[in-house]
Structures are given as structure tokens and as C-alpha cells.
Tab-separated table of C-alpha atoms in Angstrom:
chain	number	residue	atom	x	y	z
A	197	UNK	CA	0.492	24.013	4.812
A	198	UNK	CA	2.478	24.620	1.666
A	199	UNK	CA	2.977	21.775	-0.809
A	200	UNK	CA	6.628	21.825	-0.489
A	201	UNK	CA	6.376	21.253	3.371
A	202	UNK	CA	3.553	18.595	2.961
A	203	UNK	CA	5.854	16.792	0.431
A	204	UNK	CA	8.572	16.820	3.244
A	205	UNK	CA	6.227	15.565	5.693
A	206	UNK	CA	5.265	12.514	3.426
A	207	UNK	CA	8.800	11.845	2.672
A	208	UNK	CA	9.540	11.564	6.304
A	209	UNK	CA	6.479	9.421	6.781
A	210	UNK	CA	7.641	7.221	3.865
A	211	UNK	CA	10.925	6.630	5.580
A	212	UNK	CA	9.321	5.837	8.847
A	213	UNK	CA	6.910	3.352	7.281
A	214	UNK	CA	9.995	1.627	5.600
A	215	UNK	CA	11.656	1.250	8.856
A	216	UNK	CA	8.606	0.083	10.507
A	217	UNK	CA	8.277	-2.532	7.640
A	218	UNK	CA	11.876	-3.699	8.305
A	219	UNK	CA	11.057	-4.029	12.055
A	220	UNK	CA	7.954	-5.749	11.267
A	221	UNK	CA	9.532	-8.364	9.040
A	222	UNK	CA	12.271	-9.023	11.802
A	223	UNK	CA	9.448	-9.633	14.300
A	224	UNK	CA	7.873	-12.136	11.982
A	225	UNK	CA	11.083	-14.398	12.484
A	226	UNK	CA	12.242	-14.053	8.931
A	227	UNK	CA	15.971	-14.308	8.173
A	228	UNK	CA	17.596	-12.174	5.516
A	229	UNK	CA	21.127	-11.973	4.079
A	230	UNK	CA	23.440	-10.288	6.501
A	231	UNK	CA	25.211	-8.448	3.645
A	232	UNK	CA	22.166	-6.119	3.119
A	233	UNK	CA	22.859	-4.529	6.720
A	234	UNK	CA	26.639	-4.137	6.441
A	235	UNK	CA	28.070	-0.505	6.165
A	236	UNK	CA	29.872	-0.798	2.839
A	237	UNK	CA	26.646	-2.178	1.469
A	238	UNK	CA	24.426	0.466	2.756
A	239	UNK	CA	26.888	3.172	1.681
A	240	UNK	CA	26.925	1.770	-1.724
A	241	UNK	CA	23.158	1.852	-1.906
A	242	UNK	CA	22.810	5.425	-0.606
A	243	UNK	CA	25.411	6.670	-2.996
A	244	UNK	CA	24.018	4.904	-5.931
A	245	UNK	CA	20.373	6.041	-5.189
A	246	UNK	CA	21.502	9.583	-4.640
A	247	UNK	CA	23.402	9.773	-7.917
A	248	UNK	CA	20.577	8.123	-9.873
A	249	UNK	CA	17.743	10.266	-8.193
A	250	UNK	CA	19.382	13.448	-9.196
A	251	UNK	CA	20.917	12.452	-12.475
A	252	UNK	CA	17.667	10.860	-13.999
A	253	UNK	CA	15.347	13.186	-12.280
A	254	UNK	CA	17.275	16.253	-13.898
A	255	UNK	CA	17.603	14.593	-17.134
A	256	UNK	CA	13.939	14.096	-17.668
A	257	UNK	CA	13.338	17.708	-16.416
A	258	UNK	CA	15.658	18.802	-19.215
A	259	UNK	CA	14.149	16.503	-21.934
A	260	UNK	CA	10.781	17.915	-20.939
A	261	UNK	CA	12.114	21.544	-21.769
A	262	UNK	CA	12.054	22.562	-18.044
A	263	UNK	CA	15.033	24.028	-16.206
A	264	UNK	CA	16.493	23.321	-12.680
A	265	UNK	CA	17.359	20.238	-10.604
A	266	UNK	CA	14.998	17.363	-9.862
A	267	UNK	CA	15.131	14.058	-8.207
A	268	UNK	CA	13.209	10.783	-9.063
A	269	UNK	CA	12.341	7.886	-6.946
A	270	UNK	CA	12.607	5.512	-9.951
A	271	UNK	CA	16.036	7.077	-10.661
A	272	UNK	CA	17.058	6.314	-7.199
A	273	UNK	CA	15.869	2.853	-7.540
A	274	UNK	CA	17.901	2.422	-10.719
A	275	UNK	CA	20.918	3.816	-9.419
A	276	UNK	CA	20.784	1.868	-6.249
A	277	UNK	CA	20.384	-1.365	-8.219
A	278	UNK	CA	23.460	-0.588	-10.350
A	279	UNK	CA	25.608	0.465	-7.418
A	280	UNK	CA	24.778	-2.683	-5.357
A	281	UNK	CA	25.496	-5.111	-8.341
A	282	UNK	CA	28.742	-3.320	-8.848
A	283	UNK	CA	29.610	-3.579	-5.177
A	284	UNK	CA	28.492	-7.142	-4.950
A	285	UNK	CA	30.696	-8.141	-7.967
A	286	UNK	CA	33.637	-6.180	-6.621
A	287	UNK	CA	33.296	-7.758	-3.142
A	288	UNK	CA	32.493	-11.463	-4.567
A	289	UNK	CA	29.072	-11.548	-3.168
A	290	UNK	CA	27.059	-14.062	-4.880
A	291	UNK	CA	24.141	-14.265	-2.677
A	292	UNK	CA	21.048	-12.287	-3.598
A	293	UNK	CA	20.481	-9.701	-0.970
A	294	UNK	CA	17.502	-7.507	-1.734
A	295	UNK	CA	14.671	-9.589	-0.200
A	296	UNK	CA	14.335	-7.453	2.808
A	297	UNK	CA	13.721	-4.461	0.965
A	298	UNK	CA	10.381	-5.638	-0.820
A	299	UNK	CA	7.790	-4.267	1.698
A	300	UNK	CA	9.736	-1.063	2.643
A	301	UNK	CA	10.060	-0.193	-0.900
A	302	UNK	CA	6.386	-0.691	-1.728
A	303	UNK	CA	5.276	1.314	1.439
A	304	UNK	CA	7.752	4.031	0.871
A	305	UNK	CA	6.634	4.722	-2.656
A	306	UNK	CA	3.014	4.604	-1.763
A	307	UNK	CA	3.312	7.029	0.977
A	308	UNK	CA	5.923	9.207	-0.792
A	309	UNK	CA	3.638	9.512	-3.911
A	310	UNK	CA	0.997	11.153	-1.607
A	311	UNK	CA	3.483	13.856	-0.929
A	312	UNK	CA	4.018	14.409	-4.729
A	313	UNK	CA	0.297	14.734	-5.070
A	314	UNK	CA	0.088	17.390	-2.352
A	315	UNK	CA	2.916	19.304	-3.780
A	316	UNK	CA	0.968	20.190	-6.840
A	317	UNK	CA	2.354	21.829	-9.951
A	318	UNK	CA	5.720	22.601	-8.562
A	319	UNK	CA	6.581	18.819	-8.360
A	320	UNK	CA	5.936	18.138	-11.929
A	321	UNK	CA	4.726	14.685	-11.141
A	322	UNK	CA	1.061	15.491	-12.136
A	323	UNK	CA	-0.517	13.905	-15.060
A	324	UNK	CA	-1.827	14.988	-18.488
A	325	UNK	CA	-5.342	16.932	-18.850
A	326	UNK	CA	-8.286	14.557	-18.740
A	327	UNK	CA	-12.143	14.888	-19.004
A	328	UNK	CA	-12.801	11.980	-16.602
A	329	UNK	CA	-14.624	12.873	-13.398
A	330	UNK	CA	-11.818	12.162	-11.024
A	331	UNK	CA	-9.599	14.545	-12.747
A	332	UNK	CA	-7.779	17.048	-10.360
A	333	UNK	CA	-7.012	20.777	-10.611
A	334	UNK	CA	-3.763	21.354	-9.255
A	335	UNK	CA	-4.199	25.090	-9.188
A	336	UNK	CA	-4.210	26.260	-12.820
A	337	UNK	CA	-7.678	25.475	-13.719
A	338	UNK	CA	-6.970	22.234	-15.572
A	339	UNK	CA	-8.328	18.901	-14.631
A	340	UNK	CA	-5.356	16.484	-14.769
A	341	UNK	CA	-4.930	12.716	-14.192
A	342	UNK	CA	-3.811	12.301	-10.523
A	343	UNK	CA	-1.126	9.932	-11.534
A	344	UNK	CA	0.560	10.187	-8.253
A	345	UNK	CA	-2.508	8.695	-6.622
A	346	UNK	CA	-2.709	5.893	-9.265
A	347	UNK	CA	0.923	4.940	-8.522
A	348	UNK	CA	0.298	5.181	-4.637
A	349	UNK	CA	-2.731	2.933	-4.801
A	350	UNK	CA	-0.920	0.422	-7.098
A	351	UNK	CA	2.066	0.202	-4.522
A	352	UNK	CA	-0.367	-0.004	-1.770
A	353	UNK	CA	-1.983	-3.154	-3.295
A	354	UNK	CA	1.420	-4.804	-3.613
A	355	UNK	CA	2.274	-4.197	0.091
A	356	UNK	CA	-1.040	-5.607	0.969
A	357	UNK	CA	-0.435	-8.769	-1.044
A	358	UNK	CA	2.938	-8.930	0.158
A	359	UNK	CA	1.955	-8.782	3.901
A	360	UNK	CA	-0.535	-11.552	3.334
A	361	UNK	CA	2.129	-13.674	1.677
A	362	UNK	CA	4.469	-13.225	4.672
A	363	UNK	CA	1.628	-14.103	7.075
A	364	UNK	CA	0.847	-17.237	5.130
A	365	UNK	CA	4.749	-18.120	4.870
A	366	UNK	CA	4.882	-18.104	1.115
A	367	UNK	CA	8.441	-19.088	0.435
A	368	UNK	CA	8.648	-17.870	-3.250
A	369	UNK	CA	7.201	-14.477	-2.407
A	370	UNK	CA	9.437	-13.915	0.642
A	371	UNK	CA	12.567	-15.143	-1.048
A	372	UNK	CA	11.991	-13.209	-4.278
A	373	UNK	CA	10.058	-10.250	-2.934
A	374	UNK	CA	12.336	-7.548	-4.233
A	375	UNK	CA	12.261	-8.741	-7.570
A	376	UNK	CA	8.694	-9.132	-7.495
A	377	UNK	CA	8.267	-5.537	-6.376
A	378	UNK	CA	10.491	-4.312	-9.093
A	379	UNK	CA	8.671	-6.145	-11.857
A	380	UNK	CA	5.361	-4.797	-10.593
A	381	UNK	CA	6.862	-1.237	-9.991
A	382	UNK	CA	8.401	-1.225	-13.554
A	383	UNK	CA	5.068	-2.389	-15.267
A	384	UNK	CA	2.743	0.037	-13.516
A	385	UNK	CA	5.133	2.900	-13.857
A	386	UNK	CA	5.496	2.174	-17.651
A	387	UNK	CA	1.682	2.521	-17.963
A	388	UNK	CA	1.334	5.833	-16.035
A	389	UNK	CA	4.262	7.427	-17.953
A	390	UNK	CA	1.515	7.661	-20.888
A	391	UNK	CA	-0.238	9.997	-18.707
A	392	UNK	CA	2.481	12.245	-17.965
A	393	UNK	CA	3.575	15.402	-19.765
A	394	UNK	CA	7.165	14.468	-20.020
A	395	UNK	CA	9.459	15.113	-23.254
A	396	UNK	CA	9.805	11.802	-25.281
A	397	UNK	CA	13.201	10.428	-26.032
A	398	UNK	CA	12.510	7.502	-28.527
A	399	UNK	CA	9.176	7.565	-30.468
A	400	UNK	CA	6.361	7.934	-27.853
A	401	UNK	CA	8.581	6.835	-25.030
A	402	UNK	CA	9.987	8.986	-22.257
A	403	UNK	CA	13.000	8.425	-20.218
A	404	UNK	CA	11.333	6.777	-17.545
A	405	UNK	CA	9.385	4.551	-20.075
A	406	UNK	CA	12.838	3.040	-20.762
A	407	UNK	CA	13.844	3.146	-17.456
A	408	UNK	CA	10.747	1.310	-16.263
A	409	UNK	CA	11.369	-1.311	-19.068
A	410	UNK	CA	14.822	-1.705	-17.913
A	411	UNK	CA	13.860	-2.463	-14.329
A	412	UNK	CA	11.173	-4.772	-15.394
A	413	UNK	CA	13.532	-6.738	-17.627
A	414	UNK	CA	16.094	-6.843	-14.811
A	415	UNK	CA	13.386	-8.241	-12.343
A	416	UNK	CA	12.176	-10.741	-14.922
A	417	UNK	CA	15.768	-12.090	-15.434
A	418	UNK	CA	16.416	-12.346	-11.731
A	419	UNK	CA	13.034	-14.256	-11.252
A	420	UNK	CA	13.814	-16.506	-14.150
A	421	UNK	CA	17.043	-17.537	-12.759
A	422	UNK	CA	16.152	-17.820	-8.950
A	423	UNK	CA	16.707	-20.849	-7.068
A	424	UNK	CA	13.411	-22.792	-6.027
A	425	UNK	CA	12.205	-21.607	-2.667
A	426	UNK	CA	11.732	-24.199	-0.036
A	427	UNK	CA	8.649	-24.452	2.179
A	428	UNK	CA	8.512	-22.463	5.185
A	429	UNK	CA	7.216	-23.509	8.405
A	430	UNK	CA	8.555	-21.616	11.736
A	431	UNK	CA	11.373	-19.630	10.081
A	432	UNK	CA	12.154	-18.244	6.458
A	433	UNK	CA	15.417	-17.855	4.818
A	434	UNK	CA	15.482	-15.338	2.055
């Protein structure tokens, strides 16, 4: 099976896993803001994520001296955040609406990155050369950091911790899960960027270094200004 086909297969699996996570959370008796399932909200999210994915993915490709069009999960995440914040501002929505997306996001990235790994060199998500024993040859005879697997494992760990928090009815984690996953994602992605062959933008930092830092700072601000979560018993409100 070709790398491109495997990538597509894992993309589909990622979406299915995200949908399954939404269903599982609903079966746990959790209640999330209804605005996050309204059609205008979803439309803004999809539009912003699509623009961000291709705009920032392609920009990173060009900065790295490569031609063509690319898409980026981090670009999609950033674009979606900007689009939703603008939509909420224009619609006068003050409530925080991202809580239901924490587990779907973590699972989606964990599975989707496996597709990037199997896509090989064509995906341009591989790492820099390494002499470590777990370096991977993507087909050009060079052992490289399998950074896709690093990120997949990191996000899988978050998903497991989040599920345990839900099972234990941890109010803070459920209420602020989206900002927790953003902070975690931004931090781990910032580290992995040092192991990628991308063109730098400022000093040693790539476009995705700066984007990761921006996502991390946004999440930190939202967590710092979050209302205190109430204890959860039979039902949770997020």
C-alpha cells in the first residue's frame, strides 16, 4: 500500500476516532455548551481550519525552500481558533465553547500523525538525521528522527490522562480540557520542531516554533482567566 493511501486511511481513522470520542463523552453524561454544535459555529470552525491548514502549511514549505502546496494540522488548529474567536465576538457569545473538543483533538492528532509517518519522505514531516538506534530510514538511506511517532505518542498520553480525569469526574480538566490540550500540544510541538528540517524564520526558530508558542500562550491566558470549576457528581457542565 502506498504512503499516500496509508496517510489518507489514517486521516479517516483520525476523524472516526474524534467522532467516537464525542459520542463517548456524551454517554458519560457530560454537558457542553450548545453553541459548539450550532451550524454557524461549525461553519466558522471548518472555514478557519481549512484556511489555516493550507496557508501556514504552504508558508512553511516555501520557507524551507520547497515548492508546492501543503497543509498543516497546527495551521488548522490556529486557523480554527482565530475563526471561532472572531465568530464568538461578532455573535456576542461570551461562554467558552471548546471543552468538548479536547479528547477528539488529542486522539485525532495521535492517529493522524501515524499517517504522516507512513507517508514517508513525500509528506515532509520527518525529522532531522540522527545516530540514535531508533532512527528511521524513510527510503533515502538516512536514519532520521521519527518525530511523527514522538508527537503521536505524546498526544496519546494526553488522551489517556484526559480519559482518566473524565472517569474520575475531575471538574477542572473537563471544564478546561480544550485549553489544557492546546497548552500541552503547543509545548510538545515546540520541542519537536528542533528535530525537523524546516527553514528558520527568526534565529533558530521556524514558523511552527512561533505558532506553537502562540498557541501555548493563548492557552495559558485562557487557563489563567478561567472560572473556578465546581465539583462534579452525577453530571458535569463544561
